[in-house]
Coordinates of N, CA, C and O and ligand atoms in Angstrom, one line a residue:
M1 N -193.8 -18.9 90.0 CA -193.6 -20.5 89.5 C -192.1 -20.4 89.1 O -191.3 -21.5 89.3
T2 N -192.0 -19.9 88.0 CA -190.6 -19.7 87.3 C -189.3 -19.2 88.4 O -188.4 -19.5 88.0
E3 N -189.9 -18.2 89.0 CA -188.9 -17.7 90.0 C -188.5 -18.7 91.1 O -187.3 -18.6 91.3
E4 N -189.5 -19.4 91.5 CA -189.1 -20.6 92.4 C -188.6 -21.5 92.0 O -187.3 -21.5 92.4
G5 N -188.5 -21.6 90.5 CA -187.8 -22.8 89.8 C -186.2 -22.2 89.9 O -185.4 -22.9 90.0
S6 N -186.0 -21.3 89.2 CA -184.7 -20.5 89.1 C -184.0 -20.4 90.5 O -182.8 -20.8 90.7
L7 N -185.0 -20.1 91.7 CA -184.2 -20.3 92.9 C -183.6 -21.8 93.3 O -182.5 -21.7 93.9
E8 N -184.4 -22.7 92.9 CA -184.1 -24.0 93.3 C -182.6 -24.2 92.5 O -181.9 -25.0 93.0
K9 N -182.5 -23.9 91.3 CA -181.5 -24.3 90.5 C -180.1 -23.3 90.9 O -179.2 -23.0 90.3
D10 N -180.2 -22.5 91.8 CA -179.3 -21.5 92.4 C -177.9 -22.1 92.6 O -176.7 -21.8 92.4
A11 N -178.1 -23.1 93.4 CA -176.6 -23.9 93.9 C -176.1 -24.6 92.8 O -174.9 -24.2 92.8
P12 N -176.8 -25.4 91.7 CA -175.7 -25.7 90.7 C -175.2 -24.6 89.8 O -174.2 -24.8 89.3
A13 N -175.9 -23.4 89.6 CA -175.6 -22.3 89.0 C -174.4 -21.6 89.6 O -173.5 -21.1 88.9
G14 N -174.4 -21.7 91.0 CA -173.2 -21.0 91.6 C -172.1 -21.9 91.6 O -171.1 -21.4 91.3
R15 N -172.0 -22.9 91.2 CA -171.0 -24.0 91.4 C -170.5 -23.9 89.6 O -169.2 -23.8 89.5
R16 N -171.0 -23.6 88.9 CA -171.0 -23.5 87.3 C -169.9 -22.1 87.5 O -169.0 -21.8 86.9
G17 N -170.4 -21.0 88.1 CA -169.9 -19.8 88.2 C -168.4 -19.7 88.9 O -167.5 -19.4 88.3
W18 N -168.6 -20.9 89.9 CA -167.2 -21.0 90.5 C -166.1 -21.6 89.7 O -165.0 -21.2 89.6
V19 N -166.6 -22.6 88.6 CA -165.9 -23.5 87.8 C -165.3 -22.4 87.0 O -164.2 -22.4 86.3
S20 N -166.4 -21.7 86.2 CA -165.9 -20.8 85.0 C -164.7 -19.8 85.7 O -164.0 -19.2 84.9
W21 N -165.1 -19.3 86.8 CA -164.1 -18.3 87.7 C -162.5 -18.9 87.8 O -161.5 -18.3 87.3
T22 N -162.5 -20.2 88.1 CA -161.5 -20.9 88.3 C -160.5 -20.8 87.2 O -159.6 -20.8 86.8
L23 N -161.3 -21.3 86.0 CA -161.1 -21.5 84.7 C -160.4 -20.3 84.3 O -159.2 -20.2 83.7
F24 N -161.1 -19.0 84.5 CA -160.8 -17.7 84.2 C -159.4 -17.5 84.8 O -158.5 -16.9 84.2
L25 N -159.3 -17.7 86.2 CA -158.0 -17.4 87.0 C -157.0 -18.4 86.3 O -155.7 -17.7 86.1
G26 N -157.3 -19.4 86.2 CA -156.2 -20.6 85.4 C -155.6 -19.7 84.3 O -154.5 -19.8 84.0
I27 N -156.5 -19.4 83.2 CA -156.1 -19.1 81.8 C -155.1 -17.6 81.9 O -154.1 -17.7 81.5
G28 N -155.8 -16.8 83.0 CA -155.1 -15.5 83.5 C -153.7 -15.9 83.9 O -152.7 -14.9 83.2
I29 N -153.5 -16.8 84.9 CA -152.3 -17.2 85.2 C -151.2 -17.4 84.2 O -149.9 -17.0 84.1
A30 N -151.6 -18.3 83.3 CA -151.0 -18.8 82.2 C -150.6 -18.0 81.5 O -149.3 -17.9 80.7
I31 N -151.2 -16.8 80.9 CA -151.0 -15.8 80.1 C -149.9 -15.1 80.7 O -149.1 -14.7 80.0
V32 N -150.0 -14.5 82.2 CA -149.2 -13.6 82.6 C -147.7 -14.6 82.8 O -146.6 -13.8 82.4
S33 N -147.8 -15.6 83.2 CA -146.4 -16.8 83.0 C -145.8 -16.6 82.1 O -144.6 -16.4 81.7
L34 N -146.6 -16.7 80.7 CA -146.0 -16.8 79.4 C -145.4 -15.4 78.9 O -144.2 -15.4 78.6
V35 N -146.0 -14.3 79.4 CA -145.4 -13.2 79.0 C -144.3 -12.9 79.9 O -143.0 -12.2 79.3
L36 N -144.4 -13.4 81.0 CA -143.1 -13.1 82.0 C -141.9 -13.7 81.4 O -140.8 -13.5 81.3
L37 N -142.1 -15.1 81.0 CA -141.3 -16.1 80.3 C -140.5 -15.4 79.1 O -139.2 -15.6 79.0
M38 N -141.5 -14.8 78.3 CA -140.9 -14.0 77.1 C -140.1 -12.9 77.5 O -139.3 -12.6 76.6
L39 N -140.5 -12.3 78.6 CA -139.6 -10.9 78.5 C -138.4 -11.4 79.7 O -137.4 -10.4 79.6
R40 N -138.0 -12.5 79.8 CA -136.9 -13.1 80.6 C -136.2 -12.8 79.8 O -136.0 -13.6 78.6
P41 N -134.7 -12.1 80.0 CA -133.6 -12.2 79.0 C -133.1 -13.4 78.9 O -132.5 -13.8 77.4
S42 N -133.3 -14.7 79.4 CA -132.7 -15.6 79.2 C -133.4 -16.7 78.1 O -133.0 -17.7 77.7
S43 N -134.6 -16.1 77.7 CA -135.4 -16.6 76.7 C -135.1 -16.1 75.1 O -135.6 -16.7 74.3
I44 N -134.1 -15.0 75.4 CA -133.5 -14.6 74.0 C -132.7 -15.8 73.6 O -132.1 -16.5 74.0
S45 N -133.0 -16.5 72.2 CA -132.2 -17.5 71.9 C -130.6 -17.2 71.6 O -130.2 -16.1 71.1
A46 N -130.4 -18.5 72.0 CA -128.6 -18.3 72.1 C -128.0 -18.6 70.8 O -128.8 -19.2 70.0
D47 N -126.9 -18.1 70.4 CA -126.2 -18.4 69.3 C -126.0 -20.2 69.0 O -125.8 -20.9 70.3
A48 N -125.5 -20.5 68.0 CA -125.4 -21.8 68.0 C -124.1 -22.3 68.2 O -123.2 -21.7 68.6
A49 N -123.7 -23.7 68.3 CA -122.4 -24.2 68.7 C -121.1 -23.5 68.1 O -120.5 -22.9 68.7
I50 N -121.4 -23.3 66.6 CA -120.3 -22.7 66.0 C -120.8 -21.3 65.5 O -122.0 -21.0 65.0
T51 N -119.9 -20.1 65.8 CA -120.2 -19.0 65.1 C -119.1 -18.4 64.2 O -118.0 -18.7 64.9
I52 N -119.6 -17.7 63.1 CA -118.3 -17.2 62.2 C -118.1 -15.7 62.6 O -119.4 -14.9 62.4
H53 N -117.0 -14.8 62.7 CA -116.9 -13.7 62.7 C -115.6 -13.1 62.0 O -114.8 -13.9 61.6
S54 N -115.9 -12.0 61.8 CA -114.7 -11.2 61.0 C -114.2 -10.2 62.0 O -114.8 -9.6 62.6
Y55 N -113.1 -10.1 61.9 CA -112.4 -9.2 62.6 C -111.1 -8.9 61.8 O -110.5 -9.3 61.0
N56 N -110.8 -7.3 61.8 CA -110.0 -6.7 61.1 C -109.9 -7.2 59.7 O -111.1 -7.3 58.8
N57 N -108.8 -7.9 59.3 CA -109.0 -8.4 57.7 C -108.8 -10.0 58.0 O -108.6 -10.5 56.9
G58 N -109.3 -10.6 59.1 CA -109.0 -11.9 59.1 C -110.6 -12.6 59.6 O -111.8 -11.9 59.8
Q59 N -110.8 -13.8 59.8 CA -112.0 -14.3 60.0 C -111.7 -15.2 61.2 O -110.6 -16.0 61.7
L60 N -112.6 -15.4 62.2 CA -112.6 -16.4 63.4 C -114.0 -17.1 63.4 O -115.2 -17.2 62.9
E61 N -113.6 -18.6 63.6 CA -114.4 -19.5 63.8 C -114.6 -19.8 65.0 O -113.5 -20.5 65.6
W62 N -115.6 -19.8 66.0 CA -115.7 -19.9 67.4 C -116.7 -21.2 67.7 O -117.9 -21.0 67.4
H63 N -116.2 -22.2 68.1 CA -116.8 -23.3 68.6 C -116.9 -23.6 69.8 O -115.5 -24.1 70.3
I64 N -117.9 -24.0 70.4 CA -118.1 -24.3 71.8 C -118.5 -25.8 71.5 O -119.5 -26.1 71.2
V65 N -117.5 -26.5 71.9 CA -117.4 -28.1 71.5 C -118.6 -28.8 72.3 O -119.1 -29.7 71.4
D66 N -119.1 -28.7 73.4 CA -119.9 -29.6 74.0 C -121.0 -28.4 74.1 O -120.9 -27.3 75.0
Y67 N -122.2 -28.7 73.5 CA -123.3 -27.5 73.4 C -124.7 -27.9 73.5 O -124.7 -29.2 72.9
P68 N -125.4 -27.5 74.5 CA -125.2 -26.3 75.1 C -124.2 -26.3 76.2 O -123.8 -27.7 76.5
A69 N -123.6 -25.6 76.8 CA -122.4 -25.5 77.7 C -123.2 -26.0 79.0 O -124.1 -26.0 79.6
T70 N -122.3 -26.8 80.0 CA -122.5 -27.4 81.2 C -122.2 -26.4 82.2 O -121.0 -25.9 82.4
V71 N -123.1 -26.1 83.1 CA -123.0 -25.2 84.2 C -122.1 -25.7 85.2 O -121.9 -27.1 85.5
L72 N -121.1 -24.9 85.5 CA -120.1 -25.4 86.8 C -118.9 -26.4 86.4 O -118.7 -27.3 86.9
A73 N -119.0 -26.4 85.1 CA -117.8 -27.6 84.3 C -117.0 -26.7 83.4 O -117.6 -25.8 82.9
G74 N -116.1 -27.7 83.1 CA -115.2 -26.8 81.9 C -115.7 -27.0 80.6 O -115.9 -28.5 80.4
N75 N -116.0 -26.2 79.9 CA -116.6 -26.5 78.7 C -115.5 -26.1 77.6 O -114.9 -24.8 77.6
T76 N -115.0 -26.9 76.7 CA -114.0 -26.6 75.6 C -114.7 -25.2 74.5 O -115.4 -25.7 73.9
F77 N -113.7 -24.4 74.7 CA -114.0 -23.3 73.5 C -112.8 -23.4 72.4 O -111.8 -23.4 72.9
Q78 N -113.2 -23.7 71.4 CA -112.2 -24.1 70.4 C -112.2 -22.7 69.2 O -113.2 -22.7 68.6
L79 N -111.3 -22.0 68.9 CA -111.1 -20.9 68.2 C -110.2 -21.3 67.2 O -108.9 -21.3 67.3
K80 N -110.6 -20.7 66.0 CA -110.1 -21.0 64.4 C -109.7 -19.5 64.0 O -110.7 -18.8 63.6
L81 N -108.5 -19.0 64.1 CA -108.2 -17.8 63.5 C -107.4 -17.8 62.2 O -106.5 -18.3 62.0
T82 N -108.1 -17.0 61.0 CA -107.5 -17.2 59.9 C -107.2 -15.8 59.5 O -108.0 -14.7 59.6
D83 N -106.3 -15.3 58.7 CA -105.9 -14.2 58.2 C -107.0 -13.9 56.9 O -107.7 -14.9 56.4
A84 N -106.8 -13.0 56.1 CA -107.6 -12.4 55.1 C -107.2 -13.6 53.7 O -108.1 -13.8 52.9
A85 N -106.2 -14.1 53.7 CA -105.7 -15.2 52.6 C -106.2 -16.6 53.2 O -105.9 -17.5 52.3
G86 N -106.7 -16.8 54.3 CA -107.2 -17.8 54.8 C -106.2 -18.7 55.8 O -106.3 -19.9 55.8
A87 N -104.9 -18.0 55.7 CA -103.9 -18.8 56.4 C -103.9 -18.6 58.1 O -104.4 -17.6 58.5
P88 N -103.7 -19.8 58.8 CA -103.9 -19.7 60.2 C -102.9 -18.5 61.0 O -101.7 -18.1 60.1
V89 N -103.6 -17.8 61.8 CA -102.9 -16.7 62.4 C -102.0 -17.1 63.7 O -103.1 -17.7 64.8
E90 N -101.1 -17.3 64.0 CA -100.4 -18.1 64.9 C -99.8 -17.1 65.9 O -99.6 -15.6 65.6
G91 N -99.6 -17.4 67.0 CA -99.3 -16.7 68.2 C -100.1 -15.6 68.9 O -99.7 -14.6 69.3
A92 N -101.4 -15.7 68.4 CA -102.2 -14.7 69.1 C -102.5 -14.9 70.8 O -102.5 -16.2 71.1
Q93 N -103.0 -14.0 71.4 CA -103.1 -14.1 72.6 C -104.7 -13.7 72.8 O -105.0 -12.6 72.6
L94 N -105.3 -14.9 73.4 CA -106.8 -14.8 73.3 C -107.5 -14.6 74.9 O -107.0 -15.9 75.5
D95 N -108.1 -13.7 74.9 CA -108.9 -13.9 76.5 C -110.4 -13.9 76.4 O -110.6 -13.1 75.3
I96 N -111.1 -14.6 77.0 CA -112.5 -14.8 77.2 C -113.0 -14.3 78.3 O -112.5 -14.9 79.2
K97 N -114.2 -13.5 78.5 CA -115.1 -13.3 79.5 C -116.4 -13.8 79.3 O -116.8 -13.6 78.4
L98 N -116.7 -14.5 80.4 CA -118.2 -14.8 80.3 C -119.2 -14.1 81.2 O -118.6 -14.0 82.4
E99 N -120.1 -13.5 81.0 CA -121.1 -12.9 81.9 C -122.5 -13.2 81.8 O -122.8 -13.4 80.2
M100 N -123.1 -13.5 82.6 CA -124.4 -14.0 82.4 C -125.4 -12.5 82.0 O -125.2 -11.5 82.4
I101 N -126.4 -12.6 80.9 CA -127.2 -11.5 80.4 C -128.1 -11.4 81.4 O -128.8 -12.2 81.9
G102 N -128.2 -10.0 82.0 CA -129.3 -9.5 82.8 C -129.0 -10.0 84.1 O -130.3 -9.9 84.8
M103 N -127.9 -10.2 84.4 CA -127.7 -10.7 86.0 C -126.2 -10.4 86.5 O -125.4 -10.0 85.7
V104 N -126.1 -10.6 87.7 CA -124.9 -10.1 88.3 C -124.1 -11.1 89.2 O -123.8 -10.9 90.2
C105 N -124.3 -12.3 88.7 CA -124.1 -13.5 89.4 C -122.7 -13.7 89.3 O -122.0 -14.8 90.0
G106 N -122.0 -13.1 88.5 CA -120.4 -13.6 88.5 C -119.9 -13.6 86.8 O -120.5 -14.2 86.3
D107 N -118.7 -13.1 86.8 CA -118.4 -13.6 85.3 C -117.2 -14.8 85.8 O -116.7 -15.0 86.7
F108 N -116.8 -15.2 84.5 CA -115.6 -16.3 84.4 C -114.7 -15.7 83.6 O -115.2 -15.4 82.0
D109 N -113.5 -15.5 83.7 CA -112.3 -15.2 82.7 C -111.5 -16.1 82.5 O -110.9 -17.2 83.3
F110 N -111.1 -16.5 81.2 CA -110.0 -17.4 80.9 C -109.4 -17.2 79.8 O -109.6 -16.3 78.9
S111 N -108.2 -17.7 79.4 CA -107.3 -17.2 78.6 C -107.5 -18.8 77.5 O -107.3 -19.7 78.2
L112 N -107.0 -18.7 76.5 CA -106.9 -19.5 75.5 C -105.6 -20.1 75.0 O -104.5 -19.2 74.9
G113 N -105.2 -21.3 74.9 CA -103.6 -21.5 74.5 C -103.8 -22.3 73.0 O -104.8 -22.6 72.7
E114 N -102.8 -22.1 72.2 CA -102.4 -22.4 70.6 C -102.4 -23.7 70.9 O -101.2 -24.3 71.6
T115 N -103.5 -24.9 70.5 CA -103.1 -26.2 70.4 C -102.4 -26.8 69.1 O -102.0 -27.9 68.8
A116 N -102.7 -25.9 67.8 CA -102.2 -26.2 66.7 C -102.2 -25.0 65.9 O -102.6 -24.0 66.3
P117 N -101.4 -24.8 64.8 CA -101.3 -23.2 64.1 C -102.7 -22.8 64.1 O -103.7 -23.2 63.3
G118 N -102.8 -21.4 64.6 CA -104.1 -20.9 64.3 C -105.4 -21.3 65.2 O -106.3 -20.8 64.9
I119 N -105.0 -22.6 65.7 CA -106.1 -23.2 66.6 C -105.8 -22.9 68.1 O -105.0 -23.4 68.8
Y120 N -107.0 -22.5 68.8 CA -106.7 -21.9 70.3 C -107.9 -22.5 70.9 O -109.1 -22.5 70.8
S121 N -107.5 -22.9 72.2 CA -108.6 -23.8 73.0 C -108.5 -23.1 74.4 O -107.2 -22.9 75.3
G122 N -109.6 -23.1 75.2 CA -109.6 -22.8 76.6 C -110.9 -23.4 77.2 O -111.9 -23.9 76.3
E123 N -111.0 -23.4 78.7 CA -112.1 -24.2 79.2 C -113.0 -23.1 79.6 O -112.3 -22.1 80.7
G124 N -114.2 -22.7 79.4 CA -115.2 -21.7 80.2 C -116.0 -22.6 81.0 O -116.4 -23.7 80.8
V125 N -116.3 -21.8 82.3 CA -117.0 -22.4 83.2 C -118.4 -21.3 83.5 O -118.0 -20.4 84.1
P126 N -119.6 -21.5 82.8 CA -120.6 -20.8 83.2 C -121.3 -21.2 84.6 O -121.2 -22.3 84.8
L127 N -121.6 -20.2 85.3 CA -122.0 -20.0 86.9 C -123.2 -20.7 87.2 O -123.5 -21.2 88.0
M128 N -124.1 -20.5 86.4 CA -125.5 -20.6 86.4 C -126.3 -21.1 85.0 O -125.6 -20.7 83.9
P129 N -127.3 -22.0 84.9 CA -127.9 -22.1 83.7 C -128.6 -20.8 83.3 O -128.9 -20.1 83.8
G130 N -128.6 -20.9 81.8 CA -129.3 -19.5 81.3 C -128.6 -19.1 80.1 O -127.8 -19.9 79.4
L131 N -128.9 -18.0 79.6 CA -128.3 -17.3 78.5 C -127.1 -16.4 79.0 O -127.1 -15.6 79.9
W132 N -125.7 -16.5 78.5 CA -124.4 -16.0 78.8 C -124.1 -15.5 77.7 O -124.3 -15.8 76.3
K133 N -123.1 -14.3 77.7 CA -122.7 -13.4 76.7 C -120.9 -13.6 77.0 O -120.4 -13.9 77.9
A134 N -120.2 -14.2 75.7 CA -118.8 -14.3 76.0 C -118.2 -13.3 75.0 O -118.5 -12.9 74.0
S135 N -117.1 -12.5 75.6 CA -116.6 -11.6 75.0 C -115.2 -11.9 74.7 O -114.5 -12.3 75.6
L136 N -114.5 -12.1 73.5 CA -113.1 -12.4 73.1 C -112.3 -11.0 73.1 O -112.8 -10.4 72.3
T137 N -111.4 -11.1 73.6 CA -110.2 -10.0 73.2 C -109.1 -10.5 72.6 O -108.7 -11.3 73.4
I138 N -108.9 -9.8 71.2 CA -107.5 -10.5 70.7 C -106.6 -9.6 71.2 O -106.5 -8.4 70.6
I139 N -105.8 -9.7 71.8 CA -104.6 -8.9 72.6 C -103.7 -8.6 71.4 O -103.2 -9.6 70.9
G140 N -103.7 -7.4 71.1 CA -102.3 -6.9 70.4 C -102.8 -6.9 69.0 O -102.4 -6.2 68.5
D141 N -104.1 -7.1 68.6 CA -104.9 -6.9 67.4 C -105.7 -5.9 67.5 O -106.7 -6.0 67.5
G142 N -105.1 -4.4 67.8 CA -106.0 -3.4 68.4 C -106.7 -3.8 69.7 O -107.9 -3.1 69.8
D143 N -106.6 -4.8 70.4 CA -107.4 -5.4 71.5 C -108.5 -5.5 70.8 O -109.7 -5.2 71.6
S144 N -109.1 -6.0 69.6 CA -110.4 -6.1 69.3 C -111.3 -7.0 70.1 O -110.9 -8.3 70.4
V145 N -112.6 -6.8 70.3 CA -113.5 -7.4 71.2 C -114.4 -8.2 70.4 O -115.3 -7.3 69.3
I146 N -114.5 -9.4 70.3 CA -115.6 -10.1 69.7 C -116.6 -10.6 70.6 O -116.3 -11.3 71.7
T147 N -117.9 -10.6 70.4 CA -118.8 -11.1 71.5 C -120.0 -12.2 70.5 O -120.1 -12.1 69.3
R148 N -120.4 -13.0 71.5 CA -121.5 -13.9 71.1 C -122.2 -14.1 72.4 O -121.7 -14.3 73.6
T149 N -123.3 -15.0 72.2 CA -124.1 -15.7 73.1 C -124.3 -17.1 73.1 O -123.6 -17.6 72.2
L150 N -124.1 -17.7 74.5 CA -124.2 -18.9 74.7 C -125.1 -19.4 75.7 O -125.5 -18.7 76.3
K151 N -125.6 -20.8 75.4 CA -126.8 -21.3 76.6 C -125.9 -22.3 77.3 O -125.3 -23.1 76.8
A152 N -126.4 -22.1 78.6 CA -125.7 -23.0 79.8 C -127.1 -23.9 80.3 O -127.9 -23.2 80.6
V153 N -126.6 -25.1 80.7 CA -127.8 -26.0 81.1 C -127.0 -26.8 82.2 O -125.7 -27.0 82.3
Y154 N -127.9 -27.3 83.2 CA -127.3 -28.1 84.0 C -126.8 -29.6 83.7 O -127.5 -30.2 82.6
Ligands
LIG201 CU1 -126.9 -15.8 86.9

């Protein structure tokens, strides 16, 4: 009697099993996607629009004016160089290399021009959305290299 009853309820029980299996699979996929997303290098948080760096005896304020940067467009990088006394450093030669972190999709190199005493400006073009590393070389200043990260979006 009871066995017969459980047999009759077999169909809805099977559907419940199927529903919970689908749910289990869905949650599993969600967890795996989340882990993969967290492992992606592009999910490392990028630096803010303005970063402050010290180099030799001076200080550098590195401002990416439109932030996050736009992919395949010129983004203004404005750098302010001051010496230990806080005076502008004039006549410096600054080159920046942009490269995507964890990818080999291509680098972008550009030079900066001095627009005011100690203020240098140039246009950087990220090639893809995601996390980029910018390496600044201060030519002549022992060719010191300063790096920061930046985010690029469409
Ligand atoms: Cu890339």
